[in-house]
Tab-separated table of C-alpha atoms in Angstrom:
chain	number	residue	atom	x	y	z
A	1	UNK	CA	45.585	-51.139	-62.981
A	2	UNK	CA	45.251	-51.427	-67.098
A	3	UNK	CA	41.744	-51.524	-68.760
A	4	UNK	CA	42.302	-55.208	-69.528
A	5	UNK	CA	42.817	-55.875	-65.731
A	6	UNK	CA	39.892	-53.663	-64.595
A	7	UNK	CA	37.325	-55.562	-66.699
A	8	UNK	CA	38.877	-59.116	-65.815
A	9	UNK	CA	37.835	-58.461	-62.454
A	10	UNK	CA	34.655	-56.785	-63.297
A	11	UNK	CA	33.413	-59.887	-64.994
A	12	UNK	CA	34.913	-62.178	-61.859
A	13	UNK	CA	32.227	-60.764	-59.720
A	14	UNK	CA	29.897	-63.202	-58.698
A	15	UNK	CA	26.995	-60.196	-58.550
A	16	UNK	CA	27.641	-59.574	-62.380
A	17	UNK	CA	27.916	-63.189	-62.983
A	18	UNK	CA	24.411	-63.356	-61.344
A	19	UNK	CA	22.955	-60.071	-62.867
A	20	UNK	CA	24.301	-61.047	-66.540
A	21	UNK	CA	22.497	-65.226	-65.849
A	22	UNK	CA	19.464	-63.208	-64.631
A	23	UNK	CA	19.270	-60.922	-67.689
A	24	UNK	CA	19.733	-63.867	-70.058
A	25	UNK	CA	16.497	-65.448	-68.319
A	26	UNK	CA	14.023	-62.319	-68.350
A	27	UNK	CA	15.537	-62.280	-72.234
A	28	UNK	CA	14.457	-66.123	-72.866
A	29	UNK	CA	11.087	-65.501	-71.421
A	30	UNK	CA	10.733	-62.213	-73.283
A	31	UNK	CA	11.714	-64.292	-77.084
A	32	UNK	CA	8.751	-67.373	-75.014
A	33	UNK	CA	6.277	-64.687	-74.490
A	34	UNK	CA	6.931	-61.181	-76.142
A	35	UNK	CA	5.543	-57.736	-76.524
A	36	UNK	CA	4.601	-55.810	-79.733
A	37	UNK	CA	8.137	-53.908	-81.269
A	38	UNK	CA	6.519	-50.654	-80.241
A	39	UNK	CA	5.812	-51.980	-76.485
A	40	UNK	CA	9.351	-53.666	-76.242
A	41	UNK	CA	10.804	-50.255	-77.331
A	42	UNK	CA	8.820	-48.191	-74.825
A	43	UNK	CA	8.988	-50.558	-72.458
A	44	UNK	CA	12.901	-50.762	-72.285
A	45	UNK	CA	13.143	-46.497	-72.647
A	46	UNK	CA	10.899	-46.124	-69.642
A	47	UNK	CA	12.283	-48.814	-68.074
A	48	UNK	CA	15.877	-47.018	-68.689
A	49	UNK	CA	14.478	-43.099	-67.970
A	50	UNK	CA	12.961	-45.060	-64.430
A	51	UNK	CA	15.951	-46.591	-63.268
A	52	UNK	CA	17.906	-43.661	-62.471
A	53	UNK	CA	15.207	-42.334	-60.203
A	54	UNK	CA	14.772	-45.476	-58.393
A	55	UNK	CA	18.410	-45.995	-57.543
A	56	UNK	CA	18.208	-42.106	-56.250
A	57	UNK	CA	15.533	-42.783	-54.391
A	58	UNK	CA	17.192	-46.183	-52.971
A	59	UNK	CA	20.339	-44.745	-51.988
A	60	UNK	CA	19.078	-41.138	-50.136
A	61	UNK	CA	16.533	-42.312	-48.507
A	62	UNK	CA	17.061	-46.104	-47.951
A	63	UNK	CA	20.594	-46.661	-47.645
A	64	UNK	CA	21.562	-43.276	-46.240
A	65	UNK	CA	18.587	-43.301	-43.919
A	66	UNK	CA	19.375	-43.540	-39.893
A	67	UNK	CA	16.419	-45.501	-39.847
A	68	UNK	CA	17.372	-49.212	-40.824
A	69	UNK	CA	20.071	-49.603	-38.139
A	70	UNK	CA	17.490	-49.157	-35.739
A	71	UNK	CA	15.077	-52.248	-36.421
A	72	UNK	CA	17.285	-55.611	-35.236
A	73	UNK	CA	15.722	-57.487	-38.551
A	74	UNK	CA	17.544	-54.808	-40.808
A	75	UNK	CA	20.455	-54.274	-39.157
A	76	UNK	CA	22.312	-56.821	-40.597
A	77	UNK	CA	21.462	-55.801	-44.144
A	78	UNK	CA	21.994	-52.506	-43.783
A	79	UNK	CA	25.497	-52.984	-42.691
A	80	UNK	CA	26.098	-55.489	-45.457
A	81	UNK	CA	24.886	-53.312	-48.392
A	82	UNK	CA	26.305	-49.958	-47.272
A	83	UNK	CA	27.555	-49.554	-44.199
A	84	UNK	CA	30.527	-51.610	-44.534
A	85	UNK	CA	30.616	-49.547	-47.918
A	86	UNK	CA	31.019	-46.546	-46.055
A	87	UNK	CA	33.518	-48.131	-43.712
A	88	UNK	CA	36.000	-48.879	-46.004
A	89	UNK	CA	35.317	-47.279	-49.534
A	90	UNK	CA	38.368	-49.488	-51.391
A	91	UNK	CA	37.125	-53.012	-49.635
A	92	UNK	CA	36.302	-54.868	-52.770
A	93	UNK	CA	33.902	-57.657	-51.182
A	94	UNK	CA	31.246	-55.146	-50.215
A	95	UNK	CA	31.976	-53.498	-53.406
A	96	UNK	CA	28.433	-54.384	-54.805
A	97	UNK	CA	25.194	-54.902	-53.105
A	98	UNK	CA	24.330	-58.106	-52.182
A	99	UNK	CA	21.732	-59.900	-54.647
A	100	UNK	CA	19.156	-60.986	-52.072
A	101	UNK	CA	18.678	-57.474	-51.864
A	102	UNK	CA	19.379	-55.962	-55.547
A	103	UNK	CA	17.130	-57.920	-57.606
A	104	UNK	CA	14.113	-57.864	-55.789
A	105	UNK	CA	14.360	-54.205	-56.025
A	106	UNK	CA	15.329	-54.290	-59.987
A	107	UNK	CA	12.106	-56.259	-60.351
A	108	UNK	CA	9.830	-53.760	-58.286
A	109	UNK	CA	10.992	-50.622	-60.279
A	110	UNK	CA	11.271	-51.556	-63.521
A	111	UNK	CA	8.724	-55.221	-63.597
A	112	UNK	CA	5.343	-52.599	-62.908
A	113	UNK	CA	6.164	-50.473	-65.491
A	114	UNK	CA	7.504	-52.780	-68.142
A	115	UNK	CA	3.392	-55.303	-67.473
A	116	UNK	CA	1.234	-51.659	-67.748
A	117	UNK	CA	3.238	-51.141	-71.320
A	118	UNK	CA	3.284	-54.819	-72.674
A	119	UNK	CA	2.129	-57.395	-70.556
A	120	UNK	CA	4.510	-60.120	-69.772
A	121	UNK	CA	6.694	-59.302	-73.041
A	122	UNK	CA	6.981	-55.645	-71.663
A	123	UNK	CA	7.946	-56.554	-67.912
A	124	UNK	CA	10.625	-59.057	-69.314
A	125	UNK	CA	11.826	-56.466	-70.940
A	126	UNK	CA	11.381	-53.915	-68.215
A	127	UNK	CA	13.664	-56.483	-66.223
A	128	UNK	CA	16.126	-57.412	-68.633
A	129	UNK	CA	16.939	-53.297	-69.546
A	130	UNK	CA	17.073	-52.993	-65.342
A	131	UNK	CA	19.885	-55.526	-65.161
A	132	UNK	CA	22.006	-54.567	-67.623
A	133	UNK	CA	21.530	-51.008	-66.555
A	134	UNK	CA	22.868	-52.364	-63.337
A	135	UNK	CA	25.911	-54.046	-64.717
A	136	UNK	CA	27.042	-50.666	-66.634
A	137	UNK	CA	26.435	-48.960	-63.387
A	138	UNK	CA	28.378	-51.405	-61.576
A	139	UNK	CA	31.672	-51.198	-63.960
A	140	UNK	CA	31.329	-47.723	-63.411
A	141	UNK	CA	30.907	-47.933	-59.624
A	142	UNK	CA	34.582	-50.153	-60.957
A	143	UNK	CA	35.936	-47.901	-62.132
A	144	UNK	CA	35.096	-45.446	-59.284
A	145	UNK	CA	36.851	-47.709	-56.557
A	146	UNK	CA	39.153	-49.544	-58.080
A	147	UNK	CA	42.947	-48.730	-58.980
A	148	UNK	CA	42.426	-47.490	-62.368
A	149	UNK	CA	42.510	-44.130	-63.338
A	150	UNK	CA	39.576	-43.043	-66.454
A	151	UNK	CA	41.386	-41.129	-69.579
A	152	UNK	CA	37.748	-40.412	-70.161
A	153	UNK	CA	36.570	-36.849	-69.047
A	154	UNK	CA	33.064	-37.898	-68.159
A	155	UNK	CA	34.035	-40.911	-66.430
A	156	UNK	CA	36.901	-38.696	-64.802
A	157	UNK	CA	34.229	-36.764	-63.332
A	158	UNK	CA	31.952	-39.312	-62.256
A	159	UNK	CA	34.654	-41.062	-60.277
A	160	UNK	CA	35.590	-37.469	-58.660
A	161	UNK	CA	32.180	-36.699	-57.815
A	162	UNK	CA	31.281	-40.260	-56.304
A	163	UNK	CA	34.852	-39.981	-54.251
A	164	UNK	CA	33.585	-36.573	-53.274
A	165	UNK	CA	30.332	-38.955	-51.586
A	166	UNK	CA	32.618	-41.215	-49.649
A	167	UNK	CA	35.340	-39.345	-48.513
A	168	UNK	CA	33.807	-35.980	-47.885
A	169	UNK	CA	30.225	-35.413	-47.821
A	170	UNK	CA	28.364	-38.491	-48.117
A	171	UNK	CA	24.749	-36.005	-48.145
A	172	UNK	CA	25.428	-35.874	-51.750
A	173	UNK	CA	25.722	-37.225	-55.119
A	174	UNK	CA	24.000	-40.054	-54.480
A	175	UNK	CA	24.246	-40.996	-58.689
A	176	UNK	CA	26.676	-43.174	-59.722
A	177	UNK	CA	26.707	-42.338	-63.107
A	178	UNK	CA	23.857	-39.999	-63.501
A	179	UNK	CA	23.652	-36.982	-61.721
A	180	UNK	CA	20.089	-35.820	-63.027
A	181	UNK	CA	18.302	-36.488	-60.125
A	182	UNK	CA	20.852	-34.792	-57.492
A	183	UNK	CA	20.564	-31.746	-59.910
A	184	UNK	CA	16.785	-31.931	-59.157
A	185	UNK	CA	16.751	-32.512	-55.529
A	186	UNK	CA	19.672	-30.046	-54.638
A	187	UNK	CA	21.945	-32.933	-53.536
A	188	UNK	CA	24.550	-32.286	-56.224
A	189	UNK	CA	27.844	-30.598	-55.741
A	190	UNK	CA	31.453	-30.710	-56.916
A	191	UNK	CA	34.467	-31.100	-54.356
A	192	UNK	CA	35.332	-27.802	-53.819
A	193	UNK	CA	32.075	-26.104	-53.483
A	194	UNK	CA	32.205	-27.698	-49.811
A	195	UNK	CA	35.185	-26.790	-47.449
A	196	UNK	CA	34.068	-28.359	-44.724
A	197	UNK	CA	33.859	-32.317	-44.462
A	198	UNK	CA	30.972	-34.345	-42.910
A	199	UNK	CA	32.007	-35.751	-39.734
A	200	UNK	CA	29.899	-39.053	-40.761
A	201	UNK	CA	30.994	-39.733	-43.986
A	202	UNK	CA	32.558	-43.094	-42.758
A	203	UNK	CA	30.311	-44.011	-40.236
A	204	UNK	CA	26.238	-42.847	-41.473
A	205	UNK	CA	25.875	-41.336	-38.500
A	206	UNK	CA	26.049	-45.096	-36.672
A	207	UNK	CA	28.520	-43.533	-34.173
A	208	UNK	CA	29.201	-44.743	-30.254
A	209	UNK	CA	25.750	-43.107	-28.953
A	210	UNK	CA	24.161	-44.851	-31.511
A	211	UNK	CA	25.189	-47.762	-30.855
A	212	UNK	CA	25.104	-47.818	-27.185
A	213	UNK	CA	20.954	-47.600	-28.341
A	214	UNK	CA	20.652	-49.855	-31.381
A	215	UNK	CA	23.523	-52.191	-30.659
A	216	UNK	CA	23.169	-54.558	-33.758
A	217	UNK	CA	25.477	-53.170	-36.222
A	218	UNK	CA	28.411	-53.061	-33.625
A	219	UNK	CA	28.075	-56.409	-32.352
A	220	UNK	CA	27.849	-57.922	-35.846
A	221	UNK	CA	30.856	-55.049	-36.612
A	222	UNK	CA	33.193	-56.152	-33.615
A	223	UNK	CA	32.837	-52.058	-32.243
A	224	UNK	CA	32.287	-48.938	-33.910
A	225	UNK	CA	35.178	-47.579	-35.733
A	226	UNK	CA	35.751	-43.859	-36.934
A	227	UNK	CA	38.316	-41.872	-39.252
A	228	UNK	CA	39.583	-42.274	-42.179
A	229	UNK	CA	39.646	-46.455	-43.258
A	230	UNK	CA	44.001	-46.165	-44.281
A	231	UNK	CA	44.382	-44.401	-41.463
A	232	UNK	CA	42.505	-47.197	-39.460
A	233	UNK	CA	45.034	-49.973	-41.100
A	234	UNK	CA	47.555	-48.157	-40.498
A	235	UNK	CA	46.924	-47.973	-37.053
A	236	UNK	CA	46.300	-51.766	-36.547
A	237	UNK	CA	49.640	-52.727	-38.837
A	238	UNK	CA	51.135	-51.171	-35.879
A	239	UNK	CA	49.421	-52.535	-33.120
């Protein structure tokens, strides 16, 4: 896959299509109502130094949690948003997370901080700086999955390190393209500083004895599967 090809696709997206329509609205309401330049300013650099955190947060201890799976009314979201993810790293239509879910939490992390800086101005702006933060993170997240191979060193080593997360320890880097955070927490590590890979980095821990008590996730996932996802294809091309 060429450059050309990988942002083609990237744009195709209905997610970015919805995150770029959703930026341009939180922009038009910002240029209706908006904050001082000095509020704008800090509004967007908080808004930017908060995001980070909040997708940390979001994807440890939300989306990596054993927790969701558990209550019937999350189930279903949980599988949609990560653990079909996890299933099958390289299936493109679970690529990004689904917008019922992603913009409300955009909103709630950078919205709060954006109003106590500027009022309405600041939060639009808050909001605005959130989504596009989300569509570079998303092209990277691309770039990361997709066929295309970064000449860039930094985004060489992103992709590595968030390949590392889904094919052999999924307990951590849990940035996608900033790795502050896992520095902080102790969660960061590079491929070969672990020899020995997590037996759940497919499945979140949702294996048969989980399921057998919080059936949801397999009935909704025709079974619980394990291994590695070409092997799996593989497998049923020859059945």
């Amino acid at each position: 896959m060429t450059f050309r090809e990988l942002v083609i696709a990237y744009f195709q997206y209905p997610a970015i299509m919805g995150y770029l329509l959703c930026a341009a609205a939180a922009i038009a309401a910002f240029v209706w109502r908006p904050a001082s330049p000095l509020q704008t300013v800090a509004a967007v650099a908080v808004a930017a130094l908060v995001y980070p955190l909040a997708w940390y947060v979001l994807h440890r201890w939300v989306l990596h949690s054993r927790w969701m799976f558990k209550v019937s009314p999350l189930a279903s979201t949980w599988k949609r948003i990560h653990y079909d993810h996890h299933q099958d790293p390289n299936h493109l239509e679970v690529l990004f997370g689904a917008l019922h879910t992603t913009l409300p939490a955009i909103v709630v992390a950078t919205a709060p901080v954006g109003w106590l800086i500027g009022g309405f101005g600041g939060a639009m702006a808050a909001i605005a700086t959130g989504l596009l933060t989300t569509c570079f993170y998303e092209f990277c997240h691309c770039i990361q999955h997709l066929a295309y191979k970064p000449r860039n060193k930094m985004l060489a080593a992103m992709k590595a390190r968030h390949m590392a997360h889904h094919f052999h320890d999924e307990t951590g880097n849990f940035g996608i393209t900033n790795y502050f955070w896992d520095r902080l927490f102790g969660t960061f590590y590079e491929r070969q500083e672990r020899k020995a890979k997590s037996p759940t980095v497919f499945n979140l821990g949702y294996d048969e004895e989980a399921a057998k008590r919080w059936p949801k996730v397999a009935e909704l996932s025709g079974g619980v599967v394990s291994g590695h996802p070409r092997q799996r294809h593989r497998a049923a091309d020859h059945a």
